[in-house]
PDB file of C-alpha atoms in Angstrom:
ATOM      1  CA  UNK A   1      40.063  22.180-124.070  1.00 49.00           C
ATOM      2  CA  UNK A   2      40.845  23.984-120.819  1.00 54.00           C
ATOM      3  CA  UNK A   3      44.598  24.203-119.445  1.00 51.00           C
ATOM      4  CA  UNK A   4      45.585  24.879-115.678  1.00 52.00           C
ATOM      5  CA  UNK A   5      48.193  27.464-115.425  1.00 54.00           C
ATOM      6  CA  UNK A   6      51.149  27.892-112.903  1.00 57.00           C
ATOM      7  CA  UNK A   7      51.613  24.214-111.458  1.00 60.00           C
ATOM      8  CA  UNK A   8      54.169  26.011-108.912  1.00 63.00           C
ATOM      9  CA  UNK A   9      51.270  27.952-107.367  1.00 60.00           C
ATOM     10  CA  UNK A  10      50.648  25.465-104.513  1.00 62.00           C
ATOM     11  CA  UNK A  11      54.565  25.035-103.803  1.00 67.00           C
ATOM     12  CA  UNK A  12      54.585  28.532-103.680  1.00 64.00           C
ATOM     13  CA  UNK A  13      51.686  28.885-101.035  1.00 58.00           C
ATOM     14  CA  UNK A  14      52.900  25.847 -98.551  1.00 65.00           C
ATOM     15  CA  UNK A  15      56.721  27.099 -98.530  1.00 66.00           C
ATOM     16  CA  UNK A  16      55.060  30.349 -97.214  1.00 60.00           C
ATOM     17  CA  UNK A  17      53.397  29.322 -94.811  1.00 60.00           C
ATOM     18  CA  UNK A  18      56.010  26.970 -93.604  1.00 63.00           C
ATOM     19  CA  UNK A  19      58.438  30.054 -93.099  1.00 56.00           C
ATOM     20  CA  UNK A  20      55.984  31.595 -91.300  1.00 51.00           C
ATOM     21  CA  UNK A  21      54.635  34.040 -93.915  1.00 51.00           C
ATOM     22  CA  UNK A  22      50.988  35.192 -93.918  1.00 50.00           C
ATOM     23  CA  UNK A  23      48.103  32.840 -95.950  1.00 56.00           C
ATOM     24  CA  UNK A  24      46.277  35.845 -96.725  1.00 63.00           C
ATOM     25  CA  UNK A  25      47.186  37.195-100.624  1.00 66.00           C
ATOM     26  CA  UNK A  26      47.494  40.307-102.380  1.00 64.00           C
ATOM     27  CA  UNK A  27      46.366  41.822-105.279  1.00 58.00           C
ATOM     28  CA  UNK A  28      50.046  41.449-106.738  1.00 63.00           C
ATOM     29  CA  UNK A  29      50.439  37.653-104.980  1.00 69.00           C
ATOM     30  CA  UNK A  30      46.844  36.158-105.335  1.00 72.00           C
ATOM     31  CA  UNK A  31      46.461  32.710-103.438  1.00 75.00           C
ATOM     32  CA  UNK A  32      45.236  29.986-105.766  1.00 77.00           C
ATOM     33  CA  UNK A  33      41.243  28.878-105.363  1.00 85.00           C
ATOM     34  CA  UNK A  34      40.320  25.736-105.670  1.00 88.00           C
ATOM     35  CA  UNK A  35      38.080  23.886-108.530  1.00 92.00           C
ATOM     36  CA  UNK A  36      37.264  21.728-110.149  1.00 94.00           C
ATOM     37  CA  UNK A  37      36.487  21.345-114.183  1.00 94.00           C
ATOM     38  CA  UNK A  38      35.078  18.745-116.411  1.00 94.00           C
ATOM     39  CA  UNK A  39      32.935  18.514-119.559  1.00 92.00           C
ATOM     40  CA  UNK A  40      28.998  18.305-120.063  1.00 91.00           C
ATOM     41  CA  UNK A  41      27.818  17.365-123.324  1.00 89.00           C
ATOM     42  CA  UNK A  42      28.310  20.495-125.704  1.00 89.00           C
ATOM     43  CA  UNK A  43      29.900  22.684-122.871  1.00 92.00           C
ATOM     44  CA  UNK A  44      32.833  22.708-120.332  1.00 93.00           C
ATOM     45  CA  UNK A  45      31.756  23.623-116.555  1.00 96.00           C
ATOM     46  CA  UNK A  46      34.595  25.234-114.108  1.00 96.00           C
ATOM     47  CA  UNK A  47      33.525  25.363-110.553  1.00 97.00           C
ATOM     48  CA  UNK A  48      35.038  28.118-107.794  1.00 95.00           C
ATOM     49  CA  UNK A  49      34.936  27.440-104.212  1.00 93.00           C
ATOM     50  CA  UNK A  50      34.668  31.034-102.641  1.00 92.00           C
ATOM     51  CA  UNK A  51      33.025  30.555 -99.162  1.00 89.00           C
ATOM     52  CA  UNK A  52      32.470  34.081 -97.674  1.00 87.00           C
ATOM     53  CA  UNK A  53      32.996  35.776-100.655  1.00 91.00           C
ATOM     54  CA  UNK A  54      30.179  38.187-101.872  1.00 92.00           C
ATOM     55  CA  UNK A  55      29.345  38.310-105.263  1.00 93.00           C
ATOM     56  CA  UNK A  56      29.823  41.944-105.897  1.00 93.00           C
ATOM     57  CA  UNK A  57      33.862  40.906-104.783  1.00 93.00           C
ATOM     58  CA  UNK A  58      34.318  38.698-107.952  1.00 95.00           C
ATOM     59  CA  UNK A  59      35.505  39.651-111.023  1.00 95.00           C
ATOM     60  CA  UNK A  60      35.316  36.913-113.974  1.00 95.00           C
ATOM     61  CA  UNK A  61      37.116  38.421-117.195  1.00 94.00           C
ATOM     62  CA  UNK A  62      38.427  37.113-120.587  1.00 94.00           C
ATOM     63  CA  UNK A  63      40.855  38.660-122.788  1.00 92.00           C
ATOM     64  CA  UNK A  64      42.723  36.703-126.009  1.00 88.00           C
ATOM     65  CA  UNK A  65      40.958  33.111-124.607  1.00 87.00           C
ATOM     66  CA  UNK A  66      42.077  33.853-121.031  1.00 91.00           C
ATOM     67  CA  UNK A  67      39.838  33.399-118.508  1.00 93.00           C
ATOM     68  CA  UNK A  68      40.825  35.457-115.200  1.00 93.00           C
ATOM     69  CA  UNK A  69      38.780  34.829-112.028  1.00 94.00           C
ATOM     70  CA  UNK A  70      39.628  37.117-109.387  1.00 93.00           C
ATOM     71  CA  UNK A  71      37.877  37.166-105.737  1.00 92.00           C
ATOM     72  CA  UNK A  72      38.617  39.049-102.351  1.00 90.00           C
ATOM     73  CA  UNK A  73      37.581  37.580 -98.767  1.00 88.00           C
ATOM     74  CA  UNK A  74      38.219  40.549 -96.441  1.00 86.00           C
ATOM     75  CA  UNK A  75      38.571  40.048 -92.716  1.00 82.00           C
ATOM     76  CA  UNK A  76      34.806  39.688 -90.599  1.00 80.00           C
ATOM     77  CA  UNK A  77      34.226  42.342 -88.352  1.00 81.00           C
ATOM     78  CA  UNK A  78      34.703  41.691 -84.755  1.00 83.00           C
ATOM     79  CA  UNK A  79      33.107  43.543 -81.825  1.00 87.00           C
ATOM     80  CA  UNK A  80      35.845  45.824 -79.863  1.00 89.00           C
ATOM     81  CA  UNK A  81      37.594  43.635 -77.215  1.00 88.00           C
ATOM     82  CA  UNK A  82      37.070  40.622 -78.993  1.00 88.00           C
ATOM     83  CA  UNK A  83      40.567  38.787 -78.828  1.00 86.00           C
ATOM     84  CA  UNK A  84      40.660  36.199 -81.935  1.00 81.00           C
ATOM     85  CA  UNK A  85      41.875  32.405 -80.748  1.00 82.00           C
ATOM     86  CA  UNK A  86      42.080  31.030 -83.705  1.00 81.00           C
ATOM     87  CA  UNK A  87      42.398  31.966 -87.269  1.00 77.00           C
ATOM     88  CA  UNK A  88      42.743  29.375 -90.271  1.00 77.00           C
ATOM     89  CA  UNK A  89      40.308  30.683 -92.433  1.00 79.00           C
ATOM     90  CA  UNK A  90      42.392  32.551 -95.615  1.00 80.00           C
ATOM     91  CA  UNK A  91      41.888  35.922 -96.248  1.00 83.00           C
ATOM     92  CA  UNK A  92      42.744  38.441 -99.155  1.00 85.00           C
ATOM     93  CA  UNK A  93      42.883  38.100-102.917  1.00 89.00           C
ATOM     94  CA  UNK A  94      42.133  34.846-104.628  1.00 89.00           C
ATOM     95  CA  UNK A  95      43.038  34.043-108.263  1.00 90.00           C
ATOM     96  CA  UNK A  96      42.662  31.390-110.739  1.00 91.00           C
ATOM     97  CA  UNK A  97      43.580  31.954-114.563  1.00 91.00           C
ATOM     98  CA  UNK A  98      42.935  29.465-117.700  1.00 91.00           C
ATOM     99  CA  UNK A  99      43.692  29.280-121.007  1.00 91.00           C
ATOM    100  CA  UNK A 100      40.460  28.795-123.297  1.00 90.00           C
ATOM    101  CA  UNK A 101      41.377  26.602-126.174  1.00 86.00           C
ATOM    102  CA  UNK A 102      40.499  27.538-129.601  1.00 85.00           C
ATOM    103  CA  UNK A 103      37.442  24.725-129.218  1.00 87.00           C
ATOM    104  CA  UNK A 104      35.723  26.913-126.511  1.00 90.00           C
ATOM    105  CA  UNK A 105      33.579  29.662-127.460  1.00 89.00           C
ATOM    106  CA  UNK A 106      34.880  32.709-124.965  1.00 88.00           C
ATOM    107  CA  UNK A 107      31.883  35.040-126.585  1.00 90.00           C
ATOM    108  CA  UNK A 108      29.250  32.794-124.769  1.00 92.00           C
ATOM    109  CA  UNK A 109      30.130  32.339-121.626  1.00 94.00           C
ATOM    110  CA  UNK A 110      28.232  31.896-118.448  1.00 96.00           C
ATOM    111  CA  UNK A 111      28.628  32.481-114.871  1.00 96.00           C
ATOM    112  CA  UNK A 112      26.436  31.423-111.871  1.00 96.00           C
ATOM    113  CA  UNK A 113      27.393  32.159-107.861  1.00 96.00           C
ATOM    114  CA  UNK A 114      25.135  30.855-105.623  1.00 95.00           C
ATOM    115  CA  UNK A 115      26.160  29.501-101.344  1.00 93.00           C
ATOM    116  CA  UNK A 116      29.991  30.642-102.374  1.00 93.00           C
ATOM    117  CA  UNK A 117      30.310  28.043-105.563  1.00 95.00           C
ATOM    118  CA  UNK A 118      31.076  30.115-108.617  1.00 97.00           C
ATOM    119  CA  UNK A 119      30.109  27.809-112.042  1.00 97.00           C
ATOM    120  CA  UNK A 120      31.358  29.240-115.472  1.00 96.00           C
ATOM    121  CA  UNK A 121      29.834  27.372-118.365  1.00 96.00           C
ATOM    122  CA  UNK A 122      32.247  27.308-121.341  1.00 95.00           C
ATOM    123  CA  UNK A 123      30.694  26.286-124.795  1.00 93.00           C
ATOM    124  CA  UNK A 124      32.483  23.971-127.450  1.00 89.00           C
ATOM    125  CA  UNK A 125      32.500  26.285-130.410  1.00 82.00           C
ATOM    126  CA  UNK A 126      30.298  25.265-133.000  1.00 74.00           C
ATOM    127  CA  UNK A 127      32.979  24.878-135.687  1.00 73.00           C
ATOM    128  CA  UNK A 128      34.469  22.489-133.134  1.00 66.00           C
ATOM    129  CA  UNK A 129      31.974  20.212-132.743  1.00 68.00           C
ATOM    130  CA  UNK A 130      31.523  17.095-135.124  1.00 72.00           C
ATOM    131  CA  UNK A 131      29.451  17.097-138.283  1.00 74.00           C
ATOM    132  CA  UNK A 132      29.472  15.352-141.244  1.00 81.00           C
ATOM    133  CA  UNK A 133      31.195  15.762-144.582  1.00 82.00           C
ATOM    134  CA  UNK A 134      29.158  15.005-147.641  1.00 85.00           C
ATOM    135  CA  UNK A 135      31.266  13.308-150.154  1.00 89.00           C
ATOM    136  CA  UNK A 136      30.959  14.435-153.964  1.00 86.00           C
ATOM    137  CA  UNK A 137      31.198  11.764-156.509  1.00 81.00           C
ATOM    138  CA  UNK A 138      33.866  11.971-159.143  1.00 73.00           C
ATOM    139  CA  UNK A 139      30.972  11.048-161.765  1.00 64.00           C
ATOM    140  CA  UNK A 140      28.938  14.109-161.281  1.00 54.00           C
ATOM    141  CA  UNK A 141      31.940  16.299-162.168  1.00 54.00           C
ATOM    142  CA  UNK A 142      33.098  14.161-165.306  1.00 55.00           C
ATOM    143  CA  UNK A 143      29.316  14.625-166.320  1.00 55.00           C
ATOM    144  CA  UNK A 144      29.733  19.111-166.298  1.00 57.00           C
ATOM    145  CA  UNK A 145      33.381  18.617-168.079  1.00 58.00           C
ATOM    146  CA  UNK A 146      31.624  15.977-171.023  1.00 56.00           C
ATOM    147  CA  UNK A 147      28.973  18.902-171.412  1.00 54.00           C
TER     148      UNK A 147
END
């Protein structure tokens, strides 16, 4: 099972802005990314928007069944003399972390980035998933004792 962390993040980002602080984070003050999450079969899928990211400017780590995804959209370069009109696009340091329940298997995971939609495939662990018991009969063992 996968768990969202920090439910004040968003709070956090919208009373900035609304005193007039910058949008863009920092490596100490990430802004949130956003995704989406949901489970396939044997495996759980989390999906990254990162438009204008580059690949080589994500970092996707796991330590103790915490998944950290960390991205950085710098600034586009602008000719000299170029005055900017408008600006709404959010630059700086993005970061998203979850918590990997003990039913994921955090050894196997994958990651895909392709047209700035990052996709981590999580898989159930195996001792998770369901199987079946086989039942001993009471009979068999009475037979071994009698012997």
């Amino acid at each position: 099972m996968l768990m969202r962390t920090d439910p004040f993040r968003e709070f956090d980002r919208l009373a900035q802005l609304m005193t007039g602080g910058t949008a863009a984070g920092t490596w100490s003050k990430p802004n949130p990314m956003p995704m989406d999450a949901y489970r396939s079969g044997d495996e759980f899928v989390v999906v990254f928007d990162l438009p204008g990211v580059p690949a080589e400017a994500i970092d996707l780590d796991v330590e103790r069944n915490v998944l950290t995804v960390k991205a950085e959209r710098r600034p586009a370069a602008v000719a000299e003399g170029v005055e900017m009109q408008v600006a709404e696009r959010p630059l700086g340091v993005f970061s998203r972390q979850l918590f990997l329940g003990d039913t994921l298997d955090a050894d196997r995971i994958e990651a895909a980035y392709d047209n700035g939609v990052l996709t981590v495939k999580i898989p159930v662990a195996a001792q998770a998933k369901p199987r079946k018991i086989s039942i001993g009969g009471a009979s068999s063992e009475q037979q071994q004792i009698d012997a």
